PDB file of C-alpha atoms in Angstrom:
ATOM      1  CA  GLU A   1      54.651  55.622 103.222  1.00  0.00           C
ATOM      2  CA  ALA A   2      57.237  57.405 102.239  1.00  0.00           C
ATOM      3  CA  GLY A   3      60.705  55.319 100.960  1.00  0.00           C
ATOM      4  CA  VAL A   4      64.283  54.866 101.844  1.00  0.00           C
ATOM      5  CA  ALA A   5      66.218  58.273 102.453  1.00  0.00           C
ATOM      6  CA  GLN A   6      69.913  58.058 101.580  1.00  0.00           C
ATOM      7  CA  SER A   7      71.951  61.003 100.898  1.00  0.00           C
ATOM      8  CA  PRO A   8      74.521  61.590  99.363  1.00  0.00           C
ATOM      9  CA  ARG A   9      73.100  60.864  95.811  1.00  0.00           C
ATOM     10  CA  TYR A  10      76.298  60.907  94.357  1.00  0.00           C
ATOM     11  CA  LYS A  11      80.586  61.565  95.922  1.00  0.00           C
ATOM     12  CA  ILE A  12      83.267  61.417  94.128  1.00  0.00           C
ATOM     13  CA  ILE A  13      86.567  61.665  96.504  1.00  0.00           C
ATOM     14  CA  GLU A  14      90.058  60.278  96.176  1.00  0.00           C
ATOM     15  CA  LYS A  15      92.092  57.486  97.120  1.00  0.00           C
ATOM     16  CA  ARG A  16      92.884  57.497 101.068  1.00  0.00           C
ATOM     17  CA  GLN A  17      90.134  59.732 102.070  1.00  0.00           C
ATOM     18  CA  SER A  18      87.413  58.831 104.115  1.00  0.00           C
ATOM     19  CA  VAL A  19      83.504  58.736 102.890  1.00  0.00           C
ATOM     20  CA  ALA A  20      80.242  58.383 105.121  1.00  0.00           C
ATOM     21  CA  PHE A  21      76.505  57.965 103.826  1.00  0.00           C
ATOM     22  CA  TRP A  22      72.901  57.622 105.507  1.00  0.00           C
ATOM     23  CA  CYS A  23      70.196  55.906 105.733  1.00  0.00           C
ATOM     24  CA  ASN A  24      66.916  56.101 106.900  1.00  0.00           C
ATOM     25  CA  PRO A  25      64.776  53.462 106.671  1.00  0.00           C
ATOM     26  CA  ILE A  26      60.866  53.441 106.219  1.00  0.00           C
ATOM     27  CA  SER A  27      59.648  54.068 109.256  1.00  0.00           C
ATOM     28  CA  GLY A  28      58.840  51.093 111.939  1.00  0.00           C
ATOM     29  CA  HIS A  29      61.027  48.473 109.718  1.00  0.00           C
ATOM     30  CA  ALA A  30      63.400  46.887 112.397  1.00  0.00           C
ATOM     31  CA  THR A  31      65.479  45.078 109.813  1.00  0.00           C
ATOM     32  CA  LEU A  32      68.332  47.340 107.960  1.00  0.00           C
ATOM     33  CA  TYR A  33      70.815  46.386 105.439  1.00  0.00           C
ATOM     34  CA  TRP A  34      73.430  48.128 103.658  1.00  0.00           C
ATOM     35  CA  TYR A  35      74.277  46.436  99.858  1.00  0.00           C
ATOM     36  CA  GLN A  36      77.549  47.351  97.637  1.00  0.00           C
ATOM     37  CA  GLN A  37      76.829  47.500  93.620  1.00  0.00           C
ATOM     38  CA  ILE A  38      79.674  46.881  91.384  1.00  0.00           C
ATOM     39  CA  LEU A  39      79.446  47.565  88.233  1.00  0.00           C
ATOM     40  CA  GLY A  40      78.103  45.043  85.916  1.00  0.00           C
ATOM     41  CA  GLN A  41      77.149  42.509  89.130  1.00  0.00           C
ATOM     42  CA  GLY A  42      74.593  42.482  91.514  1.00  0.00           C
ATOM     43  CA  PRO A  43      73.706  43.740  94.706  1.00  0.00           C
ATOM     44  CA  LYS A  44      76.235  42.484  97.541  1.00  0.00           C
ATOM     45  CA  LEU A  45      75.032  42.370 101.502  1.00  0.00           C
ATOM     46  CA  LEU A  46      77.661  44.564 103.556  1.00  0.00           C
ATOM     47  CA  ILE A  47      75.625  44.231 106.790  1.00  0.00           C
ATOM     48  CA  GLN A  48      71.930  43.792 108.316  1.00  0.00           C
ATOM     49  CA  PHE A  49      70.963  44.762 111.298  1.00  0.00           C
ATOM     50  CA  GLN A  50      68.072  44.176 113.288  1.00  0.00           C
ATOM     51  CA  ASN A  51      67.150  47.387 115.217  1.00  0.00           C
ATOM     52  CA  ASN A  52      70.334  48.550 116.606  1.00  0.00           C
ATOM     53  CA  GLY A  53      72.032  44.764 116.635  1.00  0.00           C
ATOM     54  CA  VAL A  54      73.852  43.449 113.811  1.00  0.00           C
ATOM     55  CA  VAL A  55      73.290  40.163 113.061  1.00  0.00           C
ATOM     56  CA  ASP A  56      75.265  39.943 109.461  1.00  0.00           C
ATOM     57  CA  ASP A  57      78.689  41.551 109.006  1.00  0.00           C
ATOM     58  CA  SER A  58      80.678  38.972 107.367  1.00  0.00           C
ATOM     59  CA  GLN A  59      81.374  40.326 104.025  1.00  0.00           C
ATOM     60  CA  LEU A  60      82.008  43.670 104.736  1.00  0.00           C
ATOM     61  CA  PRO A  61      85.768  44.662 105.382  1.00  0.00           C
ATOM     62  CA  LYS A  62      86.361  45.243 108.080  1.00  0.00           C
ATOM     63  CA  ASP A  63      89.598  46.696 107.735  1.00  0.00           C
ATOM     64  CA  ARG A  64      87.915  50.055 106.313  1.00  0.00           C
ATOM     65  CA  PHE A  65      84.814  49.920 106.200  1.00  0.00           C
ATOM     66  CA  SER A  66      81.884  49.898 109.297  1.00  0.00           C
ATOM     67  CA  ALA A  67      78.456  51.314 109.982  1.00  0.00           C
ATOM     68  CA  GLU A  68      76.572  52.251 112.504  1.00  0.00           C
ATOM     69  CA  ARG A  69      72.523  52.085 113.556  1.00  0.00           C
ATOM     70  CA  LEU A  70      72.742  53.800 116.618  1.00  0.00           C
ATOM     71  CA  LYS A  71      68.274  53.946 118.507  1.00  0.00           C
ATOM     72  CA  GLY A  72      67.639  51.122 115.677  1.00  0.00           C
ATOM     73  CA  VAL A  73      66.489  53.965 112.913  1.00  0.00           C
ATOM     74  CA  ASP A  74      68.741  55.795 111.024  1.00  0.00           C
ATOM     75  CA  SER A  75      72.229  54.251 109.547  1.00  0.00           C
ATOM     76  CA  THR A  76      75.835  55.480 108.541  1.00  0.00           C
ATOM     77  CA  LEU A  77      78.019  53.257 106.516  1.00  0.00           C
ATOM     78  CA  LYS A  78      81.643  54.493 106.300  1.00  0.00           C
ATOM     79  CA  ILE A  79      84.815  54.294 104.564  1.00  0.00           C
ATOM     80  CA  GLN A  80      88.203  55.201 106.152  1.00  0.00           C
ATOM     81  CA  PRO A  81      90.742  54.599 103.662  1.00  0.00           C
ATOM     82  CA  ALA A  82      89.073  54.013 100.544  1.00  0.00           C
ATOM     83  CA  LYS A  83      90.279  52.147  97.590  1.00  0.00           C
ATOM     84  CA  LEU A  84      89.654  52.324  94.365  1.00  0.00           C
ATOM     85  CA  GLU A  85      88.090  48.964  94.162  1.00  0.00           C
ATOM     86  CA  ASP A  86      85.756  50.418  96.016  1.00  0.00           C
ATOM     87  CA  SER A  87      84.135  52.330  93.504  1.00  0.00           C
ATOM     88  CA  ALA A  88      80.455  51.267  93.413  1.00  0.00           C
ATOM     89  CA  VAL A  89      76.783  52.533  94.580  1.00  0.00           C
ATOM     90  CA  TYR A  90      75.895  51.432  97.802  1.00  0.00           C
ATOM     91  CA  LEU A  91      72.037  50.481  98.675  1.00  0.00           C
ATOM     92  CA  CYS A  92      70.593  50.468 101.649  1.00  0.00           C
ATOM     93  CA  ALA A  93      66.936  48.940 102.223  1.00  0.00           C
ATOM     94  CA  SER A  94      65.160  48.242 105.022  1.00  0.00           C
ATOM     95  CA  SER A  95      61.704  45.898 105.726  1.00  0.00           C
ATOM     96  CA  PHE A  96      59.719  45.332 108.359  1.00  0.00           C
ATOM     97  CA  THR A  97      60.294  42.002 109.924  1.00  0.00           C
ATOM     98  CA  GLY A  98      63.869  39.998 109.352  1.00  0.00           C
ATOM     99  CA  ASN A  99      61.017  37.202 108.297  1.00  0.00           C
ATOM    100  CA  ASN A 100      59.633  36.582 104.624  1.00  0.00           C
ATOM    101  CA  SER A 101      58.941  40.603 104.309  1.00  0.00           C
ATOM    102  CA  PRO A 102      60.112  42.671 101.322  1.00  0.00           C
ATOM    103  CA  LEU A 103      62.885  44.302 101.004  1.00  0.00           C
ATOM    104  CA  HIS A 104      62.194  48.425 100.142  1.00  0.00           C
ATOM    105  CA  PHE A 105      65.296  49.982  98.654  1.00  0.00           C
ATOM    106  CA  GLY A 106      67.035  52.960  98.704  1.00  0.00           C
ATOM    107  CA  ASN A 107      68.103  55.368  95.298  1.00  0.00           C
ATOM    108  CA  GLY A 108      71.823  54.926  96.247  1.00  0.00           C
ATOM    109  CA  THR A 109      74.583  56.493  96.735  1.00  0.00           C
ATOM    110  CA  ARG A 110      77.180  55.774  94.044  1.00  0.00           C
ATOM    111  CA  LEU A 111      80.335  56.317  95.307  1.00  0.00           C
ATOM    112  CA  THR A 112      83.561  57.147  92.851  1.00  0.00           C
ATOM    113  CA  VAL A 113      87.039  56.607  94.243  1.00  0.00           C
ATOM    114  CA  THR A 114      89.482  57.952  91.479  1.00  0.00           C
TER     115      THR A 114
ATOM    116  CA  ALA B   1      74.797  28.170 100.584  1.00  0.00           C
ATOM    117  CA  GLN B   2      72.130  29.674  98.485  1.00  0.00           C
ATOM    118  CA  SER B   3      73.377  31.435  95.147  1.00  0.00           C
ATOM    119  CA  VAL B   4      71.198  32.291  91.598  1.00  0.00           C
ATOM    120  CA  THR B   5      72.457  32.206  88.639  1.00  0.00           C
ATOM    121  CA  GLN B   6      70.919  34.440  86.049  1.00  0.00           C
ATOM    122  CA  LEU B   7      71.644  33.100  81.873  1.00  0.00           C
ATOM    123  CA  GLY B   8      72.352  36.005  79.494  1.00  0.00           C
ATOM    124  CA  SER B   9      74.045  39.608  81.183  1.00  0.00           C
ATOM    125  CA  HIS B  10      71.907  41.271  78.092  1.00  0.00           C
ATOM    126  CA  VAL B  11      68.103  40.037  76.632  1.00  0.00           C
ATOM    127  CA  SER B  12      67.272  42.705  73.384  1.00  0.00           C
ATOM    128  CA  VAL B  13      63.564  41.742  72.425  1.00  0.00           C
ATOM    129  CA  SER B  14      61.168  43.938  70.574  1.00  0.00           C
ATOM    130  CA  GLU B  15      58.325  46.056  71.373  1.00  0.00           C
ATOM    131  CA  GLY B  16      55.120  43.450  71.803  1.00  0.00           C
ATOM    132  CA  ALA B  17      57.460  40.353  71.687  1.00  0.00           C
ATOM    133  CA  LEU B  18      57.985  37.566  74.576  1.00  0.00           C
ATOM    134  CA  VAL B  19      60.261  38.815  77.368  1.00  0.00           C
ATOM    135  CA  LEU B  20      61.874  35.745  78.862  1.00  0.00           C
ATOM    136  CA  LEU B  21      64.607  36.828  81.896  1.00  0.00           C
ATOM    137  CA  ARG B  22      66.098  32.713  82.999  1.00  0.00           C
ATOM    138  CA  CYS B  23      67.152  32.255  86.362  1.00  0.00           C
ATOM    139  CA  ASN B  24      68.237  29.219  88.273  1.00  0.00           C
ATOM    140  CA  TYR B  25      69.252  28.421  92.318  1.00  0.00           C
ATOM    141  CA  SER B  26      70.984  26.567  94.791  1.00  0.00           C
ATOM    142  CA  SER B  27      69.700  26.408  97.899  1.00  0.00           C
ATOM    143  CA  SER B  28      70.348  23.764 100.643  1.00  0.00           C
ATOM    144  CA  VAL B  29      66.613  24.826 102.363  1.00  0.00           C
ATOM    145  CA  PRO B  30      63.552  25.681 100.624  1.00  0.00           C
ATOM    146  CA  PRO B  31      63.939  29.087  99.381  1.00  0.00           C
ATOM    147  CA  TYR B  32      61.932  32.238  98.785  1.00  0.00           C
ATOM    148  CA  LEU B  33      62.796  33.507  95.537  1.00  0.00           C
ATOM    149  CA  PHE B  34      62.448  36.791  94.250  1.00  0.00           C
ATOM    150  CA  TRP B  35      62.493  39.122  91.111  1.00  0.00           C
ATOM    151  CA  TYR B  36      63.653  42.880  91.348  1.00  0.00           C
ATOM    152  CA  VAL B  37      63.909  45.486  89.029  1.00  0.00           C
ATOM    153  CA  GLN B  38      66.102  48.150  88.266  1.00  0.00           C
ATOM    154  CA  TYR B  39      65.607  51.221  86.389  1.00  0.00           C
ATOM    155  CA  PRO B  40      69.126  53.869  85.446  1.00  0.00           C
ATOM    156  CA  ASN B  41      69.673  55.581  88.775  1.00  0.00           C
ATOM    157  CA  GLN B  42      67.684  53.815  90.991  1.00  0.00           C
ATOM    158  CA  GLY B  43      67.300  51.520  93.305  1.00  0.00           C
ATOM    159  CA  LEU B  44      65.389  48.608  92.901  1.00  0.00           C
ATOM    160  CA  GLN B  45      61.642  47.494  93.055  1.00  0.00           C
ATOM    161  CA  LEU B  46      60.145  44.150  94.086  1.00  0.00           C
ATOM    162  CA  LEU B  47      58.041  43.129  90.931  1.00  0.00           C
ATOM    163  CA  LEU B  48      57.472  39.592  92.504  1.00  0.00           C
ATOM    164  CA  LYS B  49      58.489  36.650  95.072  1.00  0.00           C
ATOM    165  CA  TYR B  50      57.704  32.731  95.605  1.00  0.00           C
ATOM    166  CA  THR B  51      57.337  31.622  98.704  1.00  0.00           C
ATOM    167  CA  SER B  52      56.467  28.889  98.303  1.00  0.00           C
ATOM    168  CA  ALA B  53      52.507  28.847  97.949  1.00  0.00           C
ATOM    169  CA  ALA B  54      51.142  28.854  94.350  1.00  0.00           C
ATOM    170  CA  THR B  55      54.456  27.761  92.214  1.00  0.00           C
ATOM    171  CA  LEU B  56      52.868  30.855  89.157  1.00  0.00           C
ATOM    172  CA  VAL B  57      53.465  33.944  90.788  1.00  0.00           C
ATOM    173  CA  LYS B  58      52.114  36.942  89.478  1.00  0.00           C
ATOM    174  CA  GLY B  59      53.776  40.465  90.065  1.00  0.00           C
ATOM    175  CA  ILE B  60      53.218  43.788  88.837  1.00  0.00           C
ATOM    176  CA  ASN B  61      53.886  45.372  84.748  1.00  0.00           C
ATOM    177  CA  GLY B  62      52.570  42.318  83.250  1.00  0.00           C
ATOM    178  CA  PHE B  63      55.399  39.557  84.808  1.00  0.00           C
ATOM    179  CA  GLU B  64      55.003  36.337  86.310  1.00  0.00           C
ATOM    180  CA  ALA B  65      57.445  33.583  87.434  1.00  0.00           C
ATOM    181  CA  GLU B  66      56.957  29.805  87.719  1.00  0.00           C
ATOM    182  CA  PHE B  67      58.826  27.798  90.531  1.00  0.00           C
ATOM    183  CA  LYS B  68      60.354  24.646  89.281  1.00  0.00           C
ATOM    184  CA  LYS B  69      61.786  22.420  91.960  1.00  0.00           C
ATOM    185  CA  SER B  70      62.630  20.103  89.587  1.00  0.00           C
ATOM    186  CA  GLU B  71      64.633  22.329  87.207  1.00  0.00           C
ATOM    187  CA  THR B  72      65.473  24.488  90.436  1.00  0.00           C
ATOM    188  CA  SER B  73      64.378  27.916  87.890  1.00  0.00           C
ATOM    189  CA  PHE B  74      62.364  30.651  88.260  1.00  0.00           C
ATOM    190  CA  HIS B  75      62.426  31.905  84.714  1.00  0.00           C
ATOM    191  CA  LEU B  76      60.064  35.767  84.248  1.00  0.00           C
ATOM    192  CA  THR B  77      58.341  35.666  81.587  1.00  0.00           C
ATOM    193  CA  LYS B  78      55.929  38.427  80.487  1.00  0.00           C
ATOM    194  CA  PRO B  79      53.998  38.299  77.080  1.00  0.00           C
ATOM    195  CA  SER B  80      54.304  40.872  75.235  1.00  0.00           C
ATOM    196  CA  ALA B  81      57.289  43.865  75.796  1.00  0.00           C
ATOM    197  CA  HIS B  82      56.736  47.423  76.236  1.00  0.00           C
ATOM    198  CA  MET B  83      58.726  49.631  75.691  1.00  0.00           C
ATOM    199  CA  SER B  84      58.511  50.987  79.419  1.00  0.00           C
ATOM    200  CA  ASP B  85      60.376  46.872  80.530  1.00  0.00           C
ATOM    201  CA  ALA B  86      63.814  48.103  79.750  1.00  0.00           C
ATOM    202  CA  ALA B  87      66.450  48.016  82.662  1.00  0.00           C
ATOM    203  CA  GLU B  88      68.012  45.620  84.604  1.00  0.00           C
ATOM    204  CA  TYR B  89      66.486  42.321  86.653  1.00  0.00           C
ATOM    205  CA  PHE B  90      67.446  41.055  89.387  1.00  0.00           C
ATOM    206  CA  CYS B  91      66.558  37.293  90.596  1.00  0.00           C
ATOM    207  CA  ALA B  92      67.380  36.697  93.841  1.00  0.00           C
ATOM    208  CA  VAL B  93      67.262  33.981  96.817  1.00  0.00           C
ATOM    209  CA  SER B  94      66.906  34.018 100.839  1.00  0.00           C
ATOM    210  CA  GLY B  95      66.040  31.176 103.234  1.00  0.00           C
ATOM    211  CA  PRO B  96      62.949  29.847 104.623  1.00  0.00           C
ATOM    212  CA  ARG B  97      62.671  32.546 107.273  1.00  0.00           C
ATOM    213  CA  GLY B  98      62.988  35.350 104.755  1.00  0.00           C
ATOM    214  CA  GLY B  99      65.595  38.113 105.794  1.00  0.00           C
ATOM    215  CA  LYS B 100      69.045  38.459 103.989  1.00  0.00           C
ATOM    216  CA  LEU B 101      68.835  38.375  99.406  1.00  0.00           C
ATOM    217  CA  ILE B 102      71.787  37.068  97.155  1.00  0.00           C
ATOM    218  CA  PHE B 103      71.662  38.220  94.698  1.00  0.00           C
ATOM    219  CA  GLY B 104      72.543  36.940  90.852  1.00  0.00           C
ATOM    220  CA  GLN B 105      74.465  39.222  88.947  1.00  0.00           C
ATOM    221  CA  GLY B 106      72.033  40.600  86.990  1.00  0.00           C
ATOM    222  CA  THR B 107      69.859  40.754  83.367  1.00  0.00           C
ATOM    223  CA  GLU B 108      69.783  43.754  80.945  1.00  0.00           C
ATOM    224  CA  LEU B 109      66.561  43.987  79.233  1.00  0.00           C
ATOM    225  CA  SER B 110      66.692  45.808  75.965  1.00  0.00           C
ATOM    226  CA  VAL B 111      63.473  46.523  73.901  1.00  0.00           C
ATOM    227  CA  LYS B 112      63.714  47.690  70.645  1.00  0.00           C
ATOM    228  CA  PRO B 113      60.589  49.486  68.362  1.00  0.00           C
TER     229      PRO B 113
END
């Protein structure tokens, strides 16, 4: 089966600019996650979708980050405006259901904010 | 609240030696526990998971982990390290209903020839 697809792979922007990341989950996976992985740290959950509804966005900095999953398939994560501390790898993952199904991760988007 | 702590941010072993990566968890509910591996510039790949069945869990690439409730531990082992095992390893926990994972800080494994 095709894996989780993410684009772009790399992005370099200046602080205060905007950026968007795209994720296409594995076909049939109802649950989609966005994680932020800062260098030297473990991934941190930003937001979890079940179909096109938000299940958990408690750690999403909502003043600058937004995410959507229209039609319950693809998802986009946006940062506006970006700060230096947003430099990280943004990982998308999906699972068949939210319960006891393994998460499948994409290769991530590496964001550098200068 | 749930959390995991990985002891040692970097472990170095010789090829053919035992690999032991330590993970301790904290959870107010029966946990599901996972080990993931991350190779450079790639996403995370599931090595193995514990979901309240057998306490000794076998995974891919010869890795295994043992759930010890009394020690709140879920250490990852492999009898004989291979050069291709060099990577970052993450322990993670979720609740009994599964869903989102909470990750540890990661342990970088180096394998010397």
